[in-house]
Short mmCIF file of C-alpha atoms and ligand atoms in Angstrom, two decimals:
data_model
loop_
_atom_site.label_atom_id
_atom_site.label_comp_id
_atom_site.label_asym_id
_atom_site.label_seq_id
_atom_site.Cartn_x
_atom_site.Cartn_y
_atom_site.Cartn_z
CA MET A 1 17.89 -159.55 -130.12
CA LYS A 2 19.79 -156.72 -128.30
CA GLU A 3 23.15 -156.80 -127.67
CA VAL A 4 24.34 -156.56 -123.67
CA ASN A 5 27.92 -155.90 -122.26
CA LEU A 6 28.25 -158.90 -120.06
CA THR A 7 31.58 -158.41 -117.46
CA VAL A 8 33.43 -161.37 -116.32
CA SER A 9 35.66 -161.55 -113.19
CA ALA A 10 38.51 -163.47 -112.38
CA ALA A 11 41.62 -164.19 -109.91
CA SER A 12 44.73 -162.84 -110.89
CA GLY A 13 46.90 -164.72 -112.67
CA VAL A 14 44.02 -166.22 -114.53
CA GLU A 15 42.47 -163.82 -116.53
CA ALA A 16 44.55 -165.74 -119.71
CA VAL A 17 42.56 -168.84 -118.91
CA THR A 18 39.34 -167.14 -118.64
CA LYS A 19 39.68 -165.32 -121.57
CA ARG A 20 40.34 -168.32 -123.31
CA GLU A 21 37.22 -169.94 -121.90
CA LEU A 22 35.22 -167.12 -123.35
CA LYS A 23 36.44 -167.08 -126.65
CA ARG A 24 35.53 -171.05 -126.31
CA LEU A 25 32.18 -170.18 -125.95
CA GLY A 26 32.22 -168.00 -129.04
CA PHE A 27 33.13 -164.40 -127.44
CA ALA A 28 34.86 -162.03 -129.47
CA GLU A 29 37.97 -161.45 -128.00
CA PRO A 30 37.38 -159.75 -124.83
CA LYS A 31 38.75 -157.04 -123.10
CA ALA A 32 40.65 -157.53 -119.93
CA GLU A 33 41.38 -154.93 -117.41
CA ARG A 34 42.35 -155.77 -113.78
CA GLY A 35 40.85 -158.98 -113.96
CA LEU A 36 37.75 -157.67 -115.61
CA MET A 37 36.89 -159.60 -119.20
CA THR A 38 33.66 -157.53 -121.03
CA VAL A 39 32.22 -159.15 -123.76
CA ALA A 40 29.34 -158.63 -125.75
CA GLY A 41 26.24 -161.12 -125.29
CA THR A 42 22.63 -161.50 -125.48
CA VAL A 43 20.49 -161.93 -122.13
CA TYR A 44 20.49 -165.30 -122.68
CA ASP A 45 24.74 -165.23 -122.25
CA VAL A 46 23.96 -164.81 -118.65
CA ALA A 47 22.99 -168.12 -118.04
CA ARG A 48 25.41 -169.57 -120.46
CA LEU A 49 28.75 -168.22 -118.99
CA ASN A 50 27.38 -168.90 -115.00
CA VAL A 51 26.92 -172.48 -116.43
CA PHE A 52 30.08 -173.24 -118.66
CA LEU A 53 32.68 -170.60 -116.83
CA ARG A 54 35.27 -173.04 -115.01
CA THR A 55 37.78 -170.25 -113.85
CA ALA A 56 35.64 -167.33 -113.42
CA ASP A 57 34.57 -165.85 -110.29
CA ARG A 58 31.47 -163.72 -111.02
CA VAL A 59 29.41 -162.68 -114.37
CA TYR A 60 28.11 -159.09 -114.37
CA PHE A 61 25.27 -157.40 -116.12
CA ASP A 62 26.93 -153.99 -117.39
CA VAL A 63 24.15 -151.39 -116.80
CA GLY A 64 25.97 -147.91 -117.48
CA SER A 65 29.46 -145.75 -117.52
CA PHE A 66 29.88 -142.75 -117.21
CA GLN A 67 32.49 -139.73 -115.85
CA ALA A 68 32.32 -138.74 -112.69
CA ARG A 69 34.24 -136.60 -110.16
CA THR A 70 31.67 -135.06 -107.64
CA PHE A 71 28.96 -136.67 -105.80
CA ASP A 72 26.48 -134.39 -107.89
CA GLU A 73 27.81 -136.16 -111.34
CA LEU A 74 27.49 -139.64 -109.83
CA PHE A 75 23.83 -139.30 -108.31
CA ASP A 76 23.05 -137.75 -111.99
CA GLY A 77 24.86 -140.42 -113.82
CA VAL A 78 22.96 -143.12 -111.38
CA LYS A 79 20.01 -141.61 -111.83
CA ASN A 80 20.26 -141.43 -115.98
CA VAL A 81 20.21 -145.48 -115.65
CA PRO A 82 17.43 -146.64 -116.48
CA TRP A 83 16.60 -148.89 -113.35
CA GLU A 84 13.00 -149.71 -113.74
CA GLU A 85 14.25 -152.15 -116.46
CA PHE A 86 15.84 -153.55 -114.07
CA CYS A 87 13.50 -153.67 -110.62
CA LYS A 88 10.12 -154.30 -109.95
CA LYS A 89 8.50 -151.91 -107.27
CA ASP A 90 9.44 -154.18 -104.62
CA THR A 91 13.10 -154.90 -105.90
CA PHE A 92 15.52 -154.72 -102.41
CA VAL A 93 18.58 -153.16 -104.20
CA LEU A 94 21.85 -153.59 -102.48
CA VAL A 95 24.57 -151.38 -103.52
CA ASN A 96 28.78 -152.49 -103.01
CA GLY A 97 31.54 -151.67 -104.95
CA LYS A 98 35.16 -150.42 -105.31
CA SER A 99 37.57 -147.02 -106.21
CA LEU A 100 40.78 -146.83 -107.56
CA LYS A 101 42.64 -143.86 -108.65
CA SER A 102 39.91 -141.66 -108.54
CA ARG A 103 38.93 -138.42 -106.69
CA LEU A 104 35.74 -139.98 -105.73
CA PHE A 105 36.84 -142.56 -103.00
CA ALA A 106 34.66 -142.74 -99.75
CA LEU A 107 33.24 -146.10 -100.82
CA SER A 108 30.50 -145.76 -97.93
CA ALA A 109 28.94 -141.96 -98.89
CA CYS A 110 29.24 -143.64 -102.74
CA GLN A 111 27.18 -146.45 -101.81
CA LYS A 112 24.69 -144.46 -100.20
CA ILE A 113 24.63 -141.44 -103.16
CA ILE A 114 24.10 -144.44 -105.36
CA LYS A 115 21.54 -146.28 -103.59
CA LYS A 116 19.60 -143.14 -102.63
CA ALA A 117 19.72 -142.23 -106.96
CA ILE A 118 18.00 -145.56 -107.86
CA ALA A 119 15.50 -145.05 -105.00
CA GLU A 120 14.87 -141.64 -106.40
CA ARG A 121 14.46 -142.98 -109.65
CA LEU A 122 12.41 -146.13 -109.18
CA CYS A 123 9.96 -143.75 -106.98
CA LYS A 124 9.35 -141.57 -109.57
CA LYS A 125 8.70 -144.12 -112.53
CA PHE A 126 6.90 -146.57 -109.96
CA ASN A 127 4.94 -143.61 -108.10
CA LEU A 128 5.71 -144.31 -104.37
CA ARG A 129 7.03 -142.15 -101.77
CA ALA A 130 9.27 -144.91 -100.40
CA LEU A 131 10.40 -148.34 -102.15
CA PRO A 132 9.13 -151.82 -99.91
CA GLU A 133 12.62 -153.24 -100.14
CA SER A 134 10.46 -156.48 -99.65
CA GLY A 135 10.91 -158.22 -102.83
CA GLU A 136 14.02 -159.93 -104.64
CA LYS A 137 17.66 -159.17 -104.02
CA LEU A 138 19.35 -156.99 -106.80
CA ALA A 139 23.32 -156.12 -105.46
CA VAL A 140 24.55 -153.22 -107.58
CA VAL A 141 28.17 -153.20 -107.57
CA PHE A 142 30.01 -150.09 -108.52
CA ASP A 143 33.60 -149.67 -110.05
CA ILE A 144 35.32 -146.36 -109.75
CA PHE A 145 38.41 -146.85 -111.94
CA CYS A 146 40.10 -143.67 -113.08
CA ASP A 147 36.65 -141.35 -112.39
CA THR A 148 34.68 -143.42 -114.67
CA VAL A 149 31.85 -145.42 -113.00
CA HIS A 150 30.56 -148.41 -113.57
CA LEU A 151 27.44 -150.03 -112.76
CA ARG A 152 26.84 -153.76 -113.14
CA ILE A 153 24.31 -156.35 -111.71
CA ASP A 154 25.41 -158.93 -109.81
CA THR A 155 24.21 -161.94 -111.75
CA THR A 156 25.82 -164.81 -109.86
CA GLY A 157 24.91 -164.46 -106.34
CA THR A 158 27.33 -166.76 -104.37
CA GLY A 159 30.54 -167.07 -105.85
CA LEU A 160 31.36 -169.13 -109.17
CA HIS A 161 33.69 -171.57 -107.42
CA LYS A 162 30.99 -173.44 -105.46
CA ARG A 163 29.56 -175.76 -107.84
CA GLY A 164 27.47 -177.75 -104.97
CA TYR A 165 29.63 -180.78 -104.86
CA ARG A 166 31.80 -179.75 -101.99
CA ASP A 167 29.46 -179.33 -99.02
CA LEU A 168 32.08 -180.76 -96.32
CA VAL A 169 35.85 -178.71 -95.58
CA GLY A 170 39.00 -180.84 -95.70
CA VAL A 171 42.22 -179.44 -94.66
CA ALA A 172 42.97 -176.18 -96.61
CA PRO A 173 41.35 -176.89 -99.78
CA ILE A 174 41.57 -174.92 -102.80
CA ARG A 175 38.99 -173.13 -104.51
CA GLU A 176 37.15 -175.13 -107.36
CA ASN A 177 37.66 -172.23 -109.86
CA LEU A 178 41.35 -172.23 -109.22
CA ALA A 179 41.54 -175.94 -109.28
CA ALA A 180 40.26 -175.72 -112.57
CA ALA A 181 42.49 -173.15 -113.84
CA MET A 182 45.13 -174.94 -112.85
CA ILE A 183 44.03 -178.08 -114.61
CA LEU A 184 43.77 -175.47 -117.81
CA LEU A 185 47.22 -174.16 -117.27
CA SER A 186 48.66 -177.51 -117.41
CA ASP A 187 49.41 -179.53 -120.47
CA TYR A 188 46.14 -182.53 -119.19
CA ARG A 189 43.62 -183.30 -121.81
CA TYR A 190 41.46 -186.02 -121.38
CA GLU A 191 43.19 -188.77 -123.28
CA LYS A 192 46.28 -188.63 -120.85
CA PRO A 193 46.33 -190.01 -117.31
CA PHE A 194 45.49 -187.52 -114.29
CA CYS A 195 47.05 -188.11 -111.03
CA ASP A 196 46.45 -185.86 -107.58
CA PRO A 197 49.01 -187.60 -104.82
CA PHE A 198 47.62 -184.81 -102.30
CA CYS A 199 44.16 -185.12 -102.84
CA GLY A 200 42.35 -183.72 -99.67
CA SER A 201 38.83 -183.30 -99.99
CA GLY A 202 39.67 -184.24 -103.94
CA THR A 203 39.02 -180.79 -105.74
CA LEU A 204 41.48 -181.36 -108.19
CA ALA A 205 40.51 -184.71 -109.09
CA VAL A 206 37.13 -183.72 -109.24
CA GLU A 207 37.45 -180.94 -111.45
CA ALA A 208 40.18 -183.06 -113.61
CA ALA A 209 36.94 -185.34 -114.31
CA LEU A 210 34.52 -182.62 -115.12
CA PHE A 211 37.18 -180.97 -117.68
CA ALA A 212 37.71 -184.47 -119.02
CA LEU A 213 34.04 -185.23 -119.27
CA SER A 214 32.80 -181.86 -120.88
CA VAL A 215 31.00 -181.61 -117.79
CA ALA A 216 29.56 -177.83 -117.24
CA PRO A 217 30.80 -176.63 -113.28
CA GLY A 218 27.60 -174.92 -112.76
CA LEU A 219 25.03 -177.44 -113.58
CA GLN A 220 24.07 -178.50 -110.00
CA ARG A 221 23.62 -174.93 -108.60
CA ASN A 222 21.48 -171.71 -108.26
CA PHE A 223 22.04 -168.41 -109.04
CA ALA A 224 20.68 -164.73 -108.40
CA PHE A 225 19.51 -164.23 -111.99
CA GLU A 226 17.31 -166.88 -111.67
CA ASN A 227 15.14 -164.19 -110.08
CA PHE A 228 15.66 -161.21 -112.31
CA SER A 229 12.53 -160.25 -114.16
CA PHE A 230 14.77 -158.82 -116.86
CA LEU A 231 16.23 -162.00 -117.79
CA PRO A 232 14.37 -164.81 -120.12
CA GLU A 233 12.58 -167.18 -117.80
CA ASN A 234 13.77 -169.98 -119.75
CA ALA A 235 17.49 -168.79 -120.31
CA LEU A 236 19.01 -171.45 -117.23
CA LEU A 237 16.68 -174.22 -118.64
CA LEU A 238 18.85 -173.50 -122.29
CA ALA A 239 21.83 -173.27 -120.76
CA ARG A 240 21.42 -176.45 -118.72
CA GLN A 241 20.24 -178.12 -122.06
CA GLU A 242 23.34 -176.69 -123.91
CA ALA A 243 25.51 -178.04 -121.46
CA LYS A 244 24.03 -181.43 -121.10
CA ASP A 245 24.41 -181.38 -124.93
CA LYS A 246 28.39 -181.04 -124.80
CA GLU A 247 28.49 -183.35 -122.08
CA GLU A 248 30.73 -186.66 -123.19
CA ARG A 249 30.30 -188.53 -119.95
CA GLY A 250 31.02 -191.91 -121.73
CA ARG A 251 34.94 -191.20 -122.22
CA THR A 252 37.43 -193.33 -120.73
CA VAL A 253 39.31 -191.11 -118.45
CA GLU A 254 42.27 -192.53 -116.55
CA ILE A 255 42.43 -190.19 -113.23
CA PHE A 256 44.19 -191.20 -109.90
CA ALA A 257 43.70 -189.38 -106.64
CA SER A 258 45.24 -190.44 -103.06
CA ASP A 259 46.45 -188.79 -99.87
CA ILE A 260 48.31 -190.13 -96.80
CA ASP A 261 45.25 -189.47 -94.98
CA GLY A 262 42.20 -191.84 -94.89
CA GLU A 263 39.63 -189.60 -93.82
CA ALA A 264 40.55 -187.18 -96.38
CA VAL A 265 40.08 -189.77 -99.02
CA SER A 266 36.83 -190.53 -97.78
CA LEU A 267 35.98 -187.19 -98.14
CA ALA A 268 37.26 -186.48 -101.84
CA ARG A 269 34.99 -189.91 -102.68
CA ARG A 270 31.55 -188.23 -101.35
CA HIS A 271 32.76 -185.19 -103.18
CA ALA A 272 33.24 -187.19 -106.78
CA ARG A 273 30.04 -189.12 -105.79
CA ARG A 274 28.05 -185.44 -105.36
CA ALA A 275 29.70 -184.20 -108.69
CA ARG A 276 28.55 -187.39 -110.31
CA VAL A 277 32.27 -188.76 -111.65
CA ALA A 278 33.16 -191.18 -108.85
CA ASP A 279 33.38 -193.93 -111.26
CA LYS A 280 36.14 -191.66 -113.38
CA ILE A 281 38.18 -191.73 -110.31
CA ARG A 282 40.41 -194.17 -109.03
CA PHE A 283 40.93 -193.66 -104.98
CA GLU A 284 43.70 -194.36 -102.91
CA VAL A 285 45.28 -194.01 -99.37
CA LYS A 286 49.02 -193.49 -100.20
CA ASP A 287 52.01 -191.75 -99.00
CA VAL A 288 53.36 -190.13 -101.64
CA ARG A 289 56.62 -191.51 -100.96
CA ASP A 290 54.72 -194.57 -102.44
CA LEU A 291 53.49 -193.04 -105.43
CA ALA A 292 53.94 -195.44 -108.68
CA LEU A 293 51.84 -194.79 -111.89
CA PRO A 294 51.14 -197.69 -114.35
CA LEU A 295 50.76 -195.53 -116.82
CA LYS A 296 52.90 -193.10 -119.18
CA ASN A 297 52.61 -189.37 -120.43
CA GLY A 298 50.31 -188.19 -117.78
CA THR A 299 49.94 -185.02 -115.91
CA ILE A 300 49.95 -184.66 -112.20
CA VAL A 301 48.60 -181.45 -110.74
CA THR A 302 48.47 -180.67 -107.40
CA ASN A 303 48.48 -178.66 -104.21
CA PRO A 304 50.97 -180.18 -101.98
CA PRO A 305 50.94 -179.27 -98.40
CA TYR A 306 52.42 -175.81 -97.17
CA GLY A 307 54.17 -175.48 -93.93
CA ASP A 308 52.00 -174.49 -91.00
CA ARG A 309 51.40 -175.22 -87.01
CA VAL A 310 50.12 -178.38 -88.19
CA LEU A 311 53.23 -179.27 -90.12
CA THR A 312 56.43 -177.62 -90.10
CA GLU A 313 58.16 -175.92 -93.10
CA ARG A 314 61.25 -178.79 -92.83
CA GLY A 315 58.16 -182.03 -92.94
CA ALA A 316 56.81 -179.90 -95.74
CA ARG A 317 60.15 -179.89 -97.22
CA GLU A 318 60.86 -183.61 -96.83
CA ILE A 319 57.29 -184.11 -98.36
CA TYR A 320 58.13 -182.37 -101.83
CA LYS A 321 61.58 -183.74 -101.76
CA ALA A 322 59.65 -187.38 -101.53
CA LEU A 323 57.07 -185.91 -104.76
CA GLY A 324 60.35 -185.18 -106.55
CA ALA A 325 61.79 -188.26 -106.33
CA ALA A 326 58.87 -189.95 -106.97
CA TYR A 327 58.53 -188.09 -110.06
CA ARG A 328 61.74 -188.80 -111.73
CA LYS A 329 61.04 -192.34 -111.73
CA LEU A 330 57.31 -191.91 -113.87
CA ASP A 331 57.58 -192.49 -117.46
CA ASN A 332 57.50 -189.14 -118.90
CA TRP A 333 55.08 -187.34 -116.82
CA SER A 334 54.44 -183.40 -116.41
CA LEU A 335 53.81 -182.08 -113.30
CA PHE A 336 51.93 -178.63 -111.93
CA ALA A 337 52.18 -177.82 -108.63
CA ILE A 338 50.73 -174.87 -106.56
CA THR A 339 52.71 -174.15 -103.15
CA GLU A 340 53.33 -170.44 -101.20
CA ASP A 341 56.82 -172.09 -100.21
CA THR A 342 59.62 -170.61 -102.32
CA ALA A 343 61.99 -173.15 -101.35
CA PHE A 344 59.88 -175.83 -103.53
CA GLU A 345 62.15 -176.18 -106.49
CA LYS A 346 65.05 -176.60 -104.13
CA ALA A 347 63.33 -179.43 -102.24
CA PHE A 348 61.73 -181.21 -105.25
CA GLY A 349 64.90 -181.11 -106.73
CA LYS A 350 64.39 -179.35 -110.04
CA LYS A 351 64.09 -176.04 -111.16
CA ALA A 352 60.68 -176.08 -112.87
CA ASP A 353 60.82 -175.63 -116.76
CA LYS A 354 58.49 -172.54 -116.23
CA ASN A 355 56.50 -170.79 -113.18
CA ARG A 356 53.45 -168.18 -112.74
CA LYS A 357 52.54 -166.41 -109.90
CA LEU A 358 48.70 -167.49 -108.95
CA TYR A 359 47.05 -166.65 -105.29
CA ASN A 360 45.21 -169.28 -103.10
CA SER A 361 42.68 -167.56 -101.02
CA ASP A 362 44.39 -164.54 -101.27
CA LYS A 363 48.06 -166.00 -100.54
CA GLU A 364 50.68 -165.11 -102.98
CA CYS A 365 51.85 -169.02 -104.29
CA LYS A 366 53.69 -170.02 -107.24
CA PHE A 367 52.62 -172.47 -109.70
CA TYR A 368 55.71 -174.40 -110.70
CA GLU A 369 55.54 -176.35 -114.34
CA TYR A 370 57.48 -179.04 -115.11
CA PHE A 371 56.83 -181.01 -118.46
CA GLY A 372 57.20 -184.36 -119.65
CA LYS A 373 58.73 -184.86 -123.34
CA ARG A 374 57.78 -182.16 -125.48
CA GLU A 375 56.98 -184.52 -128.64
CA ASN A 376 54.46 -186.14 -126.66
CA HIS A 377 52.61 -182.92 -126.33
CA ASN A 378 50.57 -182.03 -129.22
CA GLY A 379 49.04 -178.64 -127.34
CA ARG A 380 45.46 -180.12 -127.85
CA LYS A 381 42.76 -179.43 -125.14
CA ASN A 382 39.46 -180.88 -124.59
CA SER A 383 36.44 -179.22 -126.81
CA ASP A 384 34.79 -177.66 -124.05
C1 SAM B 1 46.58 -178.43 -98.98
S1 SAM B 1 46.21 -180.25 -98.62
C2 SAM B 1 45.54 -180.16 -100.53
C3 SAM B 1 44.09 -180.33 -100.43
C4 SAM B 1 43.01 -180.34 -101.76
N1 SAM B 1 43.81 -179.65 -102.74
C5 SAM B 1 41.74 -179.67 -101.61
O1 SAM B 1 40.97 -179.10 -102.06
O2 SAM B 1 40.99 -180.47 -100.64
C6 SAM B 1 47.12 -181.34 -98.80
C7 SAM B 1 47.08 -182.28 -98.54
O3 SAM B 1 48.22 -183.12 -98.64
C8 SAM B 1 48.14 -184.32 -97.70
N2 SAM B 1 49.38 -185.18 -97.73
C9 SAM B 1 50.17 -184.44 -96.14
N3 SAM B 1 51.28 -185.65 -96.44
C10 SAM B 1 51.45 -186.34 -97.11
C11 SAM B 1 51.93 -187.42 -97.70
N4 SAM B 1 52.85 -187.76 -97.29
N5 SAM B 1 51.63 -187.95 -98.79
C12 SAM B 1 50.64 -187.93 -99.46
N6 SAM B 1 49.65 -186.80 -99.15
C13 SAM B 1 50.01 -186.38 -98.01
C14 SAM B 1 47.41 -183.98 -96.53
O4 SAM B 1 46.68 -184.88 -95.97
C15 SAM B 1 46.47 -183.01 -97.38
O5 SAM B 1 45.20 -183.52 -97.70
#
């Protein structure tokens, strides 16, 4: 089968876990640059990547790259791409992109030129005077970096963070793919207990359950590529079948999720039901001050409240202090918390073993990592 290049994008700070996911899916060492990872695969991998990746933002189909320092070079380079292989007569091509460290930096001019070059090629190939643009949408994304133009087709559509289970919005929900990245960065594996004591709309608990049961995150949603005539019709069906075969829904897991707000807990339950993991999570309305977990050697991954208009900075730090006190009473648990508040460790009462930069809705945050005793961690992760 013909080899194609596919590029996966992920948020800053998350690339290392996305790379690990790609390797587990059988791709050779991906090249990573500026949050983009390119792998060689087949047309069927478009569906596999979209269905299986937990931490990525989007999957692109690479259609060409070339050097361009002038608009003429850009036009010619775009026109050389065999767009008729990717488009039908009535395809509606949308063009978007970015440019960095390059002579061509006027984005709207680049956008117009690319669209014009594609239209010219398609009109000639299909013997048309103008494109009707009445059919399927095809999003072409350009990425100009150091005078090299990369052209890609977005195969994902709505970003991969939208799994489909979260239909109502809670207070400051975290993106599903960031929640998954936090879990993959932690020492959680399905044999261990898991807890999110600030569960809000349930994202971290649901993502932990999906991970623990090896349920693919993209099983319940649709993708832009489903309408693409250049991809095999059965690609999604096969990827979904592979995902179903890999599921381990019979596993016994211990996942606890609580929040002080009863409405948030109801919402979390609703989302867990929609993700078909409600029977795997023990929900409770509970103040973190009363957090007591009966099991040992577990992992807390959480997104505590942050001081804003609703909760003062001082109020948030009181909560971090309570979290620290509750954590110290637990029997050999690890704790991983994301927050924008740079005073977290001080309020929590302990310096983290490690921290790393992550972005939550474009806001720079720290991910604080506290490890339970190391001898209990063999570093093994779930097999997906
Ligand atoms: C940033 S939100 C968590 C959002 C969640 N990760 C999601 O995806 O929906 C913080 C949550 O902490 C909860 N909270 C605030 N004070 C609390 C306390 N003392 N004990 C437990 N939960 C608390 C809030 O009700 C809110 O749902």
